[in-house]
Each structure stands twice: as structure tokens, then as C-alpha cells.
């Protein structure tokens, strides 16, 4: 690693000397939306005659270095008017651009050719972006716009079914996705046990999902990165917008703190369907609420500061039996500094917390668990030349894990206070990433991330014979918990176990012609945190645990190749990718494992391996009155946990078996058609192979009890899943100049009332005495209506 860093620094210095020796100048600046004053991410800055260009970064900053001369400059971004102007470059210049929203016209379509050539040449692959405008047009259950449900319409992305939380990417589990909101980690992305996501669509500016070829600045998870940025707020005018739906409403306010320099954003959202339950003599409660906030201020031309936050809670209670409360809290302070027109930096100080609380009134105790972290990140982007750019940085994260704590509600409950042992860890990383254009047709991106993880001391650690917390009973052919032979205490300042991993990343693109290219990528990633869950999708009760003496970090190796083509000046686009990935140290649970309130989780866990491979196709129509895409995924996701010795059976006899989220085929058709200026109709159709399940295939009698015998793990499946959704957007006054504007959204979810199976359980019919299967379906047809407004 030392030789790699020294070589990289030598290359940087050599490149800088070469650039400075030539008569070149740098054009840089910030690109914003002229109406909202929001900085724009991924804007194309093109020099057509040079067939070269760059894109704006996460904060709207761009930088491009050119030889002295006069050029035609094009600034282009989907959905905005393209700026074309003559640039005379005879010195370093800073030019900020403000883009105006635009309806499609012939001019915009013609000049897109050069923009898309740039995208074809870039080595970045396995990345999907969705605009908030597109997400808001998609049909959704109960009319609540959902960021997470929207990305499951993309190839390679799915979930465990209706009412399930999280999402699965390329055959990975939900806990293997790194979800970031303004760079802060979100540990639970769902409201109401998966029916809605925690992201308020009115507060979101940009969404990007990395499925492969993941840049070195990201780490800590092995399946994907969902990077979401909040809006900054309008620094010129005050605006108010929101929506009123059947189950929830939202309101967002934004405006200037100091005109032209600072802005604020404050958004709130809450559900209220529980208010109507007493009308049906139901004493139950189920609701959520969240708050988004952001302050932005421009100190001077080279310094900007941001303070952003999110707070969300879910509350679910069943009469006077129990009350369940859980949610995320994040806070992030960021400082952007421009060292020069070629070197951009961002310092972030981040706090993230996930809390889970359960009050059992009929038993008489409160239960609390959660995870908390403090994160320091420093990232730099160095625009050395048009053909060579560097990103490098470091970050350190301190974790505190609370597996669970019990407190009696009152002194007469008979419950004694109890506390599972807190765990602590420290994760560090440094990275460097280069994007290098080797020729007109060949571009590469390469880099590495060096990550370390230190499991810190704790109050009590179990000791086992031969360091083996899990023993195999050869007579019964089952795994059993080992009895601790003692305990020891290690201070938090000492390290119990340490891990370090070098994570190389590389991707390349070769341009076949002006409209098509082939790309390939490889990335290795490490994951040091594990979600303890034996369900197909996460639940609020699941707890996170760090790697340590008995739980090793997960290690991913992923390869991907793809073909990319723009058709008819990007009116259509085609992406075909194939991937193969392996994961070492994927944890699995022995049969009958108890994960709840388990202070010795090492007694029910074995380290195994996983693999996934597949083919993804995405065909998009990008222009015209009809827009949409067809996504198809053919894939396989498996795992296995062989015995640790030849005498052990492992799990499922050591054979490969389907993961709970394996879906062989996944087809999604999404479309939006503008009938006229007032009416737009949108539709989704989904077809997915049923998720794996384990069914009984026999039974026997023991002491008067009927004991079921089960087949191999996950060798059966639920019935295939499919549904059709429809929505109509009605804008009554599209050409109105009034400040107040309203819009109606009418939706039908699952229009042909398909009763998709969420689970199948088996029971004995008390009358006939025969076993029978019972299917649970969550949603049939669901109508909805929402009124959106802005002022």
C-alpha cells in the first residue's frame, strides 16, 4: 500500500508539472437552478470541438483546464435549457451558471449528442439515478411517494415483497446496502415496518444508486451505496409546498437567511390514519412522523458551510398491551473549501443514531436497543487536467452498540433491570481514486481504499474452551451452545480484535463508436457491521453487531461487464450488464437460533459464504410525451455454510441454498404519458419469481405431539408476484402565473386485485385433522388521492 501511495503521489506531481509547463488556463465555477437556487449535480460542461468536458460534483462545482484560445461552451442538464456561449480563455476564470427549466424542443435534442458522447466515454457503470420529478409521477401504494419503492423498479434491485422494509441489490441482503442522507448513515430506511420510506420527497435533491464499480470514497457495505442529498433551500425567495393524502401529509418551507448568501429548509411529514381507528372501536395506534432541516451559508467565494439534520419516529401500539417506538436521528455539519480552481475539499462532522424502544405494559418493562456513531470525513477532488482527475480522503467512525436494556415500568412489576453488554468499535479508512482518459476512446478509473476496524474493550467477554462458542453434537448431528468457562473484562481503551483490508477498485470504458461503448469493473469491499436478523427483510427489532473474535468481516469481490448504447441522439438508451460476485464470511444461524436479547450471539452463528450472478437489461425512452423504461433481471443468489471440520454437517448439510431474497426473474415496465398540459398518466407493471421458502414435507408423532419434518432450506418458493399500478396527475391551471399552484394525483395500486402471497404458513385443521396451508396477502386493490401544492 505504501508503494502504491508513493507512486500515486509521484504521478500527481509529474502531472502537475507537465500541466503547469504548458500554456493552459482553468475555467471553474458553481452551477445552480435559476428558479430554486439549488446547486445542480452532474451538469455536463462540454467543449464540442475538443470532444471533451466535465461534470459538476455533489456541490455543483465544476473545473476544466484548456489551452489558451476561443471555444464554444455548452452547459447541459436534463430538463433545463442548454446554455451555449463563446468563451475566450486567456487567464484562469470563474464563471457561475444559472440554468432555467425548459420544455423539450428541437434545439435541446440536437445538442444532446455531444453530452451523451461524454457519458458513453466515462468508465462509470452499474449506477442508476432517478430524478425526484420522475419518482413523484410513479404510482404508489396509498398515494405516498416512496424513494425506496421507486428504486426497486430498476434492474438488479428488488425487495422481499409487499410490506417489507429495505431493499436488495444484486442478490445481497438489505443490511449490505449503505444508505446515506447528506453523507450520514441511515440504519433503518422504512416507516411502518416497510410500507413507506423515511425520505420526504419534497426535501430530496438528488438520488444515486451504485450497484457495482463503486468509487473508493465509499466503504463499509458490500452490496450497494444509495447516496441521497437534501435540497439546500432557496436563498432568494420564500417558498412553501406540500401535499395532503389519505394516510399522511407533508409541508416544506424554504427561503433566504440572508438574500443571495444563506438559506434554510424545514420540512415535516406525518401520518394520521390512526386517528380514524376509534371510529371502528379499535384502540390501536400506528403512525410515523419525520423532520428534515438544513441551513446553508456562503461565507465567501471559497467557503460554504451547511448544517443538515433528520429526525424520524414510528409509533405502533396494540391497545394497552405494548407500544413500539423506533427511528433515526442524524446531524451533519459540512464545510466546503476551494483551495484553488483545481482543488475542491469537503469536511464533514456527522452524528447518526438508530433507536428501538418497546414497552410491554402487560409484562411491566421497557426495552431499548440501538446503534450510534460519530463520523469525521475529509474528501478532496483534484482536477489535475482534463484527462486526469483525483479524489482522495479519509474518514474515521466511532461506534457504540446497545444490544438491549430492560427497565421495569414500576417497582411492583416484579421485573429486575437488566443490561446486555454494550459493544464499541472504531473504523478508519483512507482512499485514493483516479479517473484517467488514456485516449479518445479509452478511459479508466482506478484506486484503492485501505480500511481498518478495531473492536474495542467491553465490560464482560465470555471465554470458551478452545475459543469455540459453538460445539457440534455428532450423536444428534446438531450444533449446540458451548458453556462459557469464564469471563474477562477489557477496558474500552484497549483493542480486542483488529482487521485491515485493502480494497482495490477499477473500471474501464472503450468507446466503440459515437453512440456505444463497452465497460468493465472490479471492486473489493469490506463490511465490518452485521445485522442480526433471521427474516427475509429487516425488522425494527433486529440489532447490529460488530466484527470481532468470532464474527469476521464480510469481504466482497465483484466483477461486471456491460454494453451501453445511445439511440437516436439519446431519445432511447440501452444498458446491458452482467455481474458475478462472491462474499466471504457471510454469517448464518444454526437451526433454532434465538437472536432476541442474546448476550452471547457467537453461540448461534457460523461464518459461511455467498455468491450471486446475473444479467441486467435497461431500455429507456428519454424524450417525448411518452417516457419510461423496461427493466429485466435474470439472476441467482445463493449461500452456504459448510462444517468447520469434516465431521460437522454445517448448515443445510453444507450445500448451496437460495438466499431468502433470491428472485430468478424480475421484469418491470414503467411509463408516463403526457395526455395534454393538464393530464399525465403513469403506470407500472411488475413480475417477479416468488421468494424462496422452506415447507414441511412430512411429520411424525412424539408423546402425542405432531412434529413436522422440513425439506432442505429454501428449496421451495412462494407463488410468483405480479401487479399493475396506474396513476393520473391533474394540473388544473398549468399556465397560471399565480404564486399558488395545485395538483391532484389519483392512483390505483394493484389494479386487478392480485392477492400476492407475503407468506405461507401451515396448520392442522381442527375439524378434518389434516394439515393445510394458509396464504397471507397484504394488499389487494388500493385507491388513493393526493393534493399537492406550492406557494
Coordinates of C-alpha atoms in Angstrom, one line a residue, residues 237-771:
X237 CA -37.3 33.8 -2.2
X238 CA -39.6 32.2 0.4
X239 CA -41.5 29.2 -0.9
X240 CA -43.9 26.8 0.7
X241 CA -45.0 23.4 -0.7
X242 CA -46.6 20.2 0.5
X243 CA -49.2 17.6 0.0
X244 CA -52.3 16.1 1.6
X245 CA -53.0 12.4 1.2
X246 CA -55.3 9.7 2.6
X247 CA -52.8 8.5 5.2
X248 CA -50.3 11.3 5.5
X249 CA -49.5 14.9 4.8
X250 CA -46.3 16.9 4.4
X251 CA -45.2 20.5 4.4
X252 CA -41.9 22.1 3.5
X253 CA -40.8 25.7 3.8
X254 CA -37.6 27.2 2.4
X255 CA -36.2 30.7 2.0
X256 CA -33.3 33.1 2.5
X257 CA -31.5 33.7 5.7
X258 CA -29.6 36.4 4.0
X259 CA -30.6 37.0 0.4
X260 CA -28.1 35.6 -2.0
X261 CA -25.8 34.1 0.7
X262 CA -27.8 31.9 3.1
X263 CA -30.9 29.7 3.1
X264 CA -32.9 27.5 5.3
X265 CA -35.1 24.4 4.6
X266 CA -37.6 22.9 7.1
X267 CA -39.8 20.0 6.2
X268 CA -42.2 17.9 8.2
X269 CA -44.3 14.8 7.4
X270 CA -46.8 12.8 9.5
X271 CA -49.4 10.1 9.0
X272 CA -52.8 10.3 10.7
X273 CA -54.7 7.2 9.6
X274 CA -54.7 6.1 13.3
X275 CA -57.0 9.0 14.2
X276 CA -59.9 7.1 12.5
X277 CA -59.4 3.8 14.2
X278 CA -61.6 4.7 17.2
X279 CA -64.5 5.0 14.8
X280 CA -64.2 1.2 14.4
X281 CA -63.8 0.6 18.1
X282 CA -60.1 -0.1 17.7
X283 CA -57.8 1.0 20.4
X284 CA -54.7 0.6 18.3
X285 CA -52.2 3.2 17.1
X286 CA -49.8 3.2 14.1
X287 CA -48.3 6.4 12.8
X288 CA -45.0 8.0 11.8
X289 CA -43.5 11.4 11.7
X290 CA -40.2 12.9 10.5
X291 CA -38.5 16.3 10.2
X292 CA -35.9 17.4 7.6
X293 CA -33.9 20.6 8.2
X294 CA -30.9 22.3 6.5
X295 CA -29.1 25.6 6.8
X296 CA -26.7 26.7 4.1
X297 CA -24.5 29.8 4.1
X298 CA -21.9 31.2 1.7
X299 CA -19.1 32.7 3.8
X300 CA -17.2 33.9 0.7
X301 CA -16.2 32.7 -2.8
X302 CA -14.1 29.9 -1.4
X303 CA -16.0 28.8 1.7
X304 CA -19.5 27.4 2.2
X305 CA -21.0 25.8 5.3
X306 CA -24.0 23.5 5.7
X307 CA -25.9 22.1 8.7
X308 CA -28.4 19.4 7.9
X309 CA -30.5 17.1 10.1
X310 CA -33.1 14.4 10.1
X311 CA -35.3 13.1 12.9
X312 CA -37.9 10.4 12.4
X313 CA -40.0 8.2 14.6
X314 CA -42.6 5.4 14.2
X315 CA -45.1 4.6 16.9
X316 CA -47.1 1.4 17.0
X317 CA -49.3 0.2 19.9
X318 CA -51.8 -2.6 20.4
X319 CA -54.3 -1.4 22.9
X320 CA -52.8 -1.5 26.4
X321 CA -50.6 -4.5 25.6
X322 CA -47.5 -2.9 24.2
X323 CA -46.0 0.2 22.5
X324 CA -43.3 0.1 19.9
X325 CA -41.2 3.2 19.1
X326 CA -38.2 3.4 16.7
X327 CA -36.5 5.7 14.3
X328 CA -33.3 7.5 13.0
X329 CA -31.6 10.7 14.1
X330 CA -28.8 12.3 12.0
X331 CA -26.9 15.6 12.1
X332 CA -24.2 16.7 9.8
X333 CA -22.0 19.8 9.7
X334 CA -20.1 20.3 6.4
X335 CA -17.6 22.8 5.3
X336 CA -16.8 23.3 1.6
X337 CA -13.4 24.9 0.8
X338 CA -11.9 25.8 -2.5
X339 CA -8.1 25.7 -2.2
X340 CA -7.8 26.7 -5.9
X341 CA -9.8 26.4 -9.1
X342 CA -8.5 22.8 -9.4
X343 CA -8.7 21.6 -5.8
X344 CA -12.1 21.2 -4.0
X345 CA -12.5 19.9 -0.5
X346 CA -15.3 19.0 1.9
X347 CA -15.0 18.4 5.7
X348 CA -18.0 16.6 7.4
X349 CA -18.7 16.0 11.1
X350 CA -21.6 13.5 11.3
X351 CA -23.7 12.1 14.1
X352 CA -26.1 9.2 13.4
X353 CA -28.3 7.3 15.8
X354 CA -30.9 4.5 15.5
X355 CA -33.2 3.9 18.4
X356 CA -35.6 1.0 19.1
X357 CA -37.9 1.0 22.1
X358 CA -40.6 -1.5 23.2
X359 CA -42.9 -1.0 26.2
X360 CA -44.7 -4.2 27.3
X361 CA -47.4 -3.0 29.6
X362 CA -48.9 -6.4 30.3
X363 CA -45.5 -7.7 31.5
X364 CA -44.3 -4.4 33.0
X365 CA -41.0 -3.4 31.4
X366 CA -39.4 -1.2 28.8
X367 CA -36.8 -2.5 26.3
X368 CA -34.4 -0.2 24.5
X369 CA -31.6 -1.0 21.9
X370 CA -29.8 0.8 19.2
X371 CA -26.6 1.9 17.4
X372 CA -24.9 5.3 17.5
X373 CA -21.9 6.6 15.6
X374 CA -19.7 9.7 15.2
X375 CA -18.1 10.1 11.8
X376 CA -15.3 12.5 10.6
X377 CA -14.8 12.7 6.8
X378 CA -12.4 14.8 4.8
X379 CA -12.7 14.5 1.0
X380 CA -10.8 16.3 -1.8
X381 CA -11.2 16.4 -5.5
X382 CA -8.3 17.4 -7.6
X383 CA -8.8 18.4 -11.2
X384 CA -5.2 18.0 -12.3
X385 CA -6.0 18.1 -16.1
X386 CA -8.9 17.3 -18.4
X387 CA -7.5 13.8 -18.8
X388 CA -6.7 13.1 -15.2
X389 CA -8.7 13.7 -12.0
X390 CA -8.1 12.5 -8.5
X391 CA -10.3 12.0 -5.5
X392 CA -8.7 11.2 -2.1
X393 CA -9.6 11.5 1.5
X394 CA -10.1 9.8 4.9
X395 CA -12.7 9.1 7.5
X396 CA -13.0 7.7 11.0
X397 CA -16.1 6.3 12.7
X398 CA -16.7 5.6 16.3
X399 CA -19.5 3.1 17.1
X400 CA -21.5 2.4 20.2
X401 CA -23.8 -0.7 20.1
X402 CA -26.6 -1.1 22.6
X403 CA -27.8 -4.7 22.2
X404 CA -30.6 -4.2 24.7
X405 CA -31.6 -2.9 28.1
X406 CA -34.6 -3.8 30.3
X407 CA -36.1 -1.4 32.8
X408 CA -39.2 -2.1 35.0
X409 CA -42.1 0.2 34.4
X410 CA -42.8 0.4 38.2
X411 CA -41.5 -1.1 41.4
X412 CA -44.4 -3.6 41.6
X413 CA -43.9 -5.2 38.2
X414 CA -41.6 -7.9 39.5
X415 CA -39.1 -7.2 36.7
X416 CA -35.4 -6.8 37.5
X417 CA -33.3 -4.3 35.5
X418 CA -31.0 -6.0 33.1
X419 CA -28.5 -4.7 30.5
X420 CA -26.8 -6.6 27.7
X421 CA -23.2 -5.7 27.3
X422 CA -22.5 -2.6 25.2
X423 CA -20.1 -3.0 22.4
X424 CA -17.7 -0.4 20.9
X425 CA -15.7 -0.2 17.7
X426 CA -13.5 2.2 15.7
X427 CA -13.4 2.1 11.9
X428 CA -10.9 4.1 9.8
X429 CA -10.2 4.4 6.1
X430 CA -8.1 6.3 3.6
X431 CA -8.7 6.2 -0.1
X432 CA -7.5 7.5 -3.5
X433 CA -9.4 7.3 -6.8
X434 CA -8.2 8.4 -10.2
X435 CA -10.2 9.0 -13.4
X436 CA -7.9 8.8 -16.4
X437 CA -8.6 9.4 -20.0
X438 CA -6.0 7.5 -21.9
X439 CA -7.2 8.2 -25.4
X440 CA -10.2 9.5 -27.3
X441 CA -11.8 6.0 -27.0
X442 CA -10.3 4.5 -23.8
X443 CA -10.9 5.7 -20.2
X444 CA -10.2 4.1 -16.9
X445 CA -10.9 4.7 -13.3
X446 CA -8.8 3.1 -10.6
X447 CA -8.0 3.4 -7.0
X448 CA -7.9 1.7 -3.6
X449 CA -9.3 2.0 -0.1
X450 CA -7.4 0.9 3.0
X451 CA -9.9 0.2 5.8
X452 CA -9.2 -0.8 9.4
X453 CA -11.6 -1.9 12.1
X454 CA -10.8 -2.2 15.8
X455 CA -13.2 -3.9 18.2
X456 CA -12.7 -2.1 21.5
X457 CA -12.9 -3.5 25.0
X458 CA -16.1 -4.1 26.9
X459 CA -17.2 -4.9 30.4
X460 CA -17.6 -8.6 30.1
X461 CA -16.4 -11.1 27.4
X462 CA -17.2 -14.8 27.5
X463 CA -14.3 -17.3 27.5
X464 CA -14.7 -20.7 25.9
X465 CA -12.8 -24.0 25.8
X466 CA -10.5 -23.9 22.7
X467 CA -12.1 -20.5 21.8
X468 CA -15.1 -22.4 20.5
X469 CA -18.5 -20.9 21.4
X470 CA -20.4 -23.5 19.3
X471 CA -19.9 -27.2 19.5
X472 CA -21.2 -30.0 17.2
X473 CA -23.1 -32.9 18.8
X474 CA -22.1 -35.8 16.5
X475 CA -24.6 -38.1 18.0
X476 CA -27.6 -35.8 17.3
X477 CA -26.0 -34.2 14.3
X478 CA -26.8 -30.7 15.6
X479 CA -25.0 -27.6 16.8
X480 CA -25.2 -26.7 20.4
X481 CA -24.2 -23.7 22.5
X482 CA -20.9 -24.1 24.4
X483 CA -20.9 -23.2 28.1
X484 CA -18.5 -20.3 28.9
X485 CA -15.6 -21.4 31.1
X486 CA -15.3 -17.8 32.5
X487 CA -15.4 -14.2 31.6
X488 CA -12.9 -11.3 31.4
X489 CA -13.1 -7.5 31.3
X490 CA -11.1 -5.3 28.9
X491 CA -11.1 -1.5 29.2
X492 CA -12.6 0.4 26.3
X493 CA -9.2 2.0 25.6
X494 CA -7.8 -1.4 24.6
X495 CA -8.4 -3.4 21.4
X496 CA -9.9 -6.9 21.4
X497 CA -9.6 -7.7 17.7
X498 CA -8.3 -5.7 14.7
X499 CA -8.9 -6.1 11.0
X500 CA -7.4 -4.4 8.0
X501 CA -8.3 -4.8 4.3
X502 CA -7.0 -3.3 1.1
X503 CA -10.0 -2.7 -1.2
X504 CA -8.9 -2.1 -4.9
X505 CA -11.4 -0.6 -7.3
X506 CA -11.1 -0.4 -11.1
X507 CA -13.4 0.3 -14.1
X508 CA -12.8 1.0 -17.8
X509 CA -14.7 2.1 -20.8
X510 CA -13.9 1.6 -24.5
X511 CA -15.9 3.6 -27.0
X512 CA -16.8 1.5 -30.0
X513 CA -18.3 4.5 -31.9
X514 CA -20.0 7.8 -31.2
X515 CA -23.1 6.1 -29.7
X516 CA -21.9 2.9 -28.0
X517 CA -19.2 1.6 -25.6
X518 CA -18.3 -1.5 -23.6
X519 CA -17.3 -1.2 -20.0
X520 CA -16.0 -3.4 -17.2
X521 CA -15.4 -3.1 -13.5
X522 CA -14.0 -4.8 -10.5
X523 CA -14.3 -3.8 -6.8
X524 CA -13.5 -5.3 -3.5
X525 CA -15.3 -4.1 -0.4
X526 CA -15.3 -4.9 3.3
X527 CA -18.2 -4.8 5.8
X528 CA -17.5 -4.8 9.5
X529 CA -21.1 -4.5 10.8
X530 CA -23.7 -7.2 10.7
X531 CA -27.4 -7.0 11.2
X532 CA -28.7 -9.9 13.3
X533 CA -31.9 -11.0 11.6
X534 CA -33.3 -14.3 10.5
X535 CA -36.2 -12.8 8.5
X536 CA -36.2 -12.2 4.7
X537 CA -36.4 -8.4 5.4
X538 CA -35.1 -6.3 8.3
X539 CA -37.4 -5.5 11.3
X540 CA -37.1 -2.8 13.9
X541 CA -36.2 -5.4 16.5
X542 CA -33.1 -6.5 14.6
X543 CA -29.8 -5.3 16.2
X544 CA -26.4 -4.5 14.7
X545 CA -23.3 -6.2 16.0
X546 CA -19.6 -5.5 15.1
X547 CA -17.0 -7.9 13.8
X548 CA -14.8 -9.4 16.4
X549 CA -13.1 -12.6 17.7
X550 CA -15.9 -14.9 16.4
X551 CA -17.6 -12.8 13.7
X552 CA -15.3 -12.0 10.8
X553 CA -15.8 -9.0 8.4
X554 CA -17.6 -9.8 5.1
X555 CA -15.4 -9.5 2.0
X556 CA -16.8 -8.9 -1.4
X557 CA -15.3 -9.4 -4.8
X558 CA -17.4 -8.3 -7.7
X559 CA -16.8 -8.3 -11.5
X560 CA -19.1 -6.7 -14.0
X561 CA -19.1 -6.1 -17.8
X562 CA -21.6 -4.2 -19.9
X563 CA -22.6 -2.8 -23.2
X564 CA -24.1 0.8 -23.4
X565 CA -25.7 2.4 -26.4
X566 CA -27.5 5.7 -27.1
X567 CA -30.0 5.6 -29.9
X568 CA -31.4 8.5 -32.0
X569 CA -29.4 11.2 -30.2
X570 CA -30.3 9.7 -26.8
X571 CA -34.0 9.6 -27.4
X572 CA -33.5 6.0 -26.4
X573 CA -30.8 4.3 -24.4
X574 CA -29.8 0.6 -23.8
X575 CA -27.8 -0.8 -21.0
X576 CA -26.8 -4.4 -20.7
X577 CA -24.7 -5.6 -17.8
X578 CA -23.6 -9.0 -16.4
X579 CA -22.2 -9.4 -12.9
X580 CA -20.6 -12.1 -10.7
X581 CA -19.8 -11.6 -7.0
X582 CA -18.7 -13.6 -4.1
X583 CA -18.8 -12.8 -0.4
X584 CA -16.7 -14.4 2.3
X585 CA -17.7 -14.6 6.0
X586 CA -21.4 -14.2 5.4
X587 CA -22.9 -15.1 8.8
X588 CA -25.6 -17.8 9.1
X589 CA -27.6 -19.1 12.0
X590 CA -27.9 -22.6 13.4
X591 CA -31.4 -24.2 13.4
X592 CA -33.5 -22.8 16.3
X593 CA -31.2 -19.8 16.9
X594 CA -32.5 -17.2 19.3
X595 CA -31.4 -13.7 18.3
X596 CA -33.5 -11.6 20.6
X597 CA -31.8 -10.3 23.8
X598 CA -28.9 -12.7 23.2
X599 CA -25.8 -11.6 25.0
X600 CA -23.7 -14.4 23.5
X601 CA -24.6 -14.2 19.9
X602 CA -21.4 -16.1 19.0
X603 CA -23.1 -19.2 20.3
X604 CA -25.6 -19.4 17.4
X605 CA -23.5 -18.1 14.4
X606 CA -21.4 -19.7 11.8
X607 CA -19.3 -18.0 9.1
X608 CA -20.2 -19.0 5.6
X609 CA -20.0 -17.7 2.0
X610 CA -22.4 -16.3 -0.6
X611 CA -22.4 -15.8 -4.3
X612 CA -24.6 -14.1 -6.8
X613 CA -24.6 -13.7 -10.6
X614 CA -26.9 -12.4 -13.2
X615 CA -27.8 -10.4 -16.3
X616 CA -29.5 -6.9 -16.2
X617 CA -31.1 -5.1 -19.1
X618 CA -32.4 -1.5 -19.0
X619 CA -34.1 0.0 -22.1
X620 CA -35.2 3.6 -21.7
X621 CA -37.2 6.2 -23.7
X622 CA -35.9 9.5 -22.6
X623 CA -37.8 12.1 -24.7
X624 CA -41.2 12.9 -26.0
X625 CA -44.7 12.8 -24.5
X626 CA -44.1 9.2 -23.5
X627 CA -41.2 8.4 -21.3
X628 CA -40.3 5.2 -19.4
X629 CA -38.2 2.1 -19.2
X630 CA -38.2 -1.6 -19.4
X631 CA -36.0 -3.4 -16.8
X632 CA -35.2 -7.1 -16.8
X633 CA -33.1 -9.1 -14.4
X634 CA -32.1 -12.7 -14.6
X635 CA -30.1 -13.7 -11.5
X636 CA -29.2 -16.2 -8.9
X637 CA -28.3 -15.6 -5.2
X638 CA -27.0 -18.4 -3.0
X639 CA -25.2 -19.0 0.2
X640 CA -23.7 -22.0 2.0
X641 CA -22.1 -22.7 5.4
X642 CA -20.0 -25.9 5.3
X643 CA -18.9 -27.6 8.5
X644 CA -15.8 -26.3 10.2
X645 CA -14.3 -29.8 10.2
X646 CA -15.0 -32.9 8.1
X647 CA -17.1 -34.3 11.0
X648 CA -19.6 -31.3 11.0
X649 CA -22.6 -31.1 8.7
X650 CA -22.6 -27.3 8.5
X651 CA -26.0 -25.7 7.7
X652 CA -28.2 -27.4 5.2
X653 CA -25.6 -30.2 5.1
X654 CA -23.0 -27.7 3.7
X655 CA -24.9 -27.4 0.4
X656 CA -25.6 -24.2 -1.5
X657 CA -29.1 -23.0 -1.0
X658 CA -31.2 -20.0 -2.2
X659 CA -30.9 -16.8 -0.1
X660 CA -34.3 -15.6 1.2
X661 CA -34.2 -12.7 -1.4
X662 CA -33.3 -14.7 -4.4
X663 CA -35.6 -14.0 -7.4
X664 CA -34.7 -15.7 -10.6
X665 CA -36.6 -13.3 -12.9
X666 CA -37.7 -9.7 -12.3
X667 CA -39.5 -7.7 -15.0
X668 CA -40.6 -4.1 -14.6
X669 CA -42.3 -1.9 -17.2
X670 CA -42.6 1.8 -16.2
X671 CA -44.2 4.5 -18.3
X672 CA -45.5 8.0 -18.2
X673 CA -47.6 9.7 -21.0
X674 CA -48.5 13.3 -21.2
X675 CA -52.0 13.4 -22.5
X676 CA -52.1 17.2 -22.5
X677 CA -50.8 20.0 -20.4
X678 CA -53.3 19.2 -17.7
X679 CA -53.3 15.4 -17.6
X680 CA -50.4 12.9 -17.3
X681 CA -51.0 9.1 -16.9
X682 CA -48.3 6.8 -15.4
X683 CA -48.2 3.1 -15.0
X684 CA -46.1 0.3 -13.5
X685 CA -46.2 -3.4 -14.2
X686 CA -44.1 -5.9 -12.1
X687 CA -43.5 -9.6 -12.5
X688 CA -41.1 -11.4 -10.1
X689 CA -40.3 -15.0 -9.3
X690 CA -41.7 -15.9 -5.9
X691 CA -39.2 -15.7 -3.0
X692 CA -37.7 -18.9 -1.5
X693 CA -39.4 -20.7 1.4
X694 CA -39.0 -23.8 3.4
X695 CA -42.1 -26.0 3.7
X696 CA -42.7 -29.2 5.7
X697 CA -42.6 -32.4 3.7
X698 CA -43.6 -34.9 6.4
X699 CA -44.4 -35.4 10.0
X700 CA -44.1 -37.8 12.9
X701 CA -45.7 -38.4 16.3
X702 CA -43.8 -37.9 19.6
X703 CA -45.5 -38.1 23.0
X704 CA -48.8 -37.2 21.4
X705 CA -47.5 -34.3 19.6
X706 CA -47.3 -33.9 15.8
X707 CA -43.7 -32.9 14.8
X708 CA -43.3 -31.5 11.2
X709 CA -40.3 -32.6 9.1
X710 CA -38.9 -29.9 6.8
X711 CA -37.3 -30.0 3.4
X712 CA -33.9 -28.5 2.6
X713 CA -33.6 -24.9 3.4
X714 CA -35.3 -22.5 0.9
X715 CA -35.9 -25.3 -1.6
X716 CA -39.5 -24.2 -2.4
X717 CA -40.9 -20.8 -3.4
X718 CA -44.0 -18.7 -2.8
X719 CA -46.2 -18.1 -5.9
X720 CA -44.9 -15.6 -8.5
X721 CA -45.6 -12.0 -7.7
X722 CA -47.1 -9.6 -10.2
X723 CA -49.3 -6.4 -10.2
X724 CA -50.3 -3.4 -12.4
X725 CA -50.5 0.1 -11.0
X726 CA -52.0 3.2 -12.5
X727 CA -52.0 6.9 -11.6
X728 CA -53.3 10.2 -13.1
X729 CA -51.7 13.6 -12.4
X730 CA -54.0 16.5 -12.9
X731 CA -52.7 20.1 -13.1
X732 CA -55.9 22.3 -13.4
X733 CA -54.0 25.5 -14.3
X734 CA -50.7 24.6 -16.0
X735 CA -50.2 28.1 -17.5
X736 CA -51.1 30.1 -14.4
X737 CA -48.8 32.9 -13.3
X738 CA -50.2 32.9 -9.8
X739 CA -47.8 32.0 -7.0
X740 CA -50.2 29.4 -5.6
X741 CA -50.3 26.2 -7.7
X742 CA -52.1 22.9 -7.0
X743 CA -52.0 19.4 -8.4
X744 CA -54.2 16.3 -7.9
X745 CA -52.8 12.8 -8.1
X746 CA -55.3 9.9 -8.4
X747 CA -53.9 6.4 -8.0
X748 CA -54.9 2.7 -8.3
X749 CA -52.4 0.3 -6.8
X750 CA -52.7 -3.4 -7.9
X751 CA -55.5 -2.5 -10.3
X752 CA -56.6 -6.1 -11.0
X753 CA -56.6 -7.0 -7.3
X754 CA -53.9 -9.7 -7.3
X755 CA -53.6 -11.4 -3.9
X756 CA -49.8 -11.8 -3.8
X757 CA -48.6 -14.1 -1.1
X758 CA -46.5 -12.4 1.5
X759 CA -46.1 -15.7 3.4
X760 CA -47.5 -19.2 3.6
X761 CA -48.0 -21.0 6.9
X762 CA -49.1 -24.5 7.8
X763 CA -51.6 -25.6 10.4
X764 CA -53.8 -28.5 11.4
X765 CA -57.5 -28.2 10.5
X766 CA -59.2 -29.0 13.8
X767 CA -62.3 -30.4 12.1
X768 CA -60.7 -32.6 9.5
X769 CA -57.4 -33.2 11.3
X770 CA -55.5 -32.7 8.1
X771 CA -52.7 -30.2 7.5

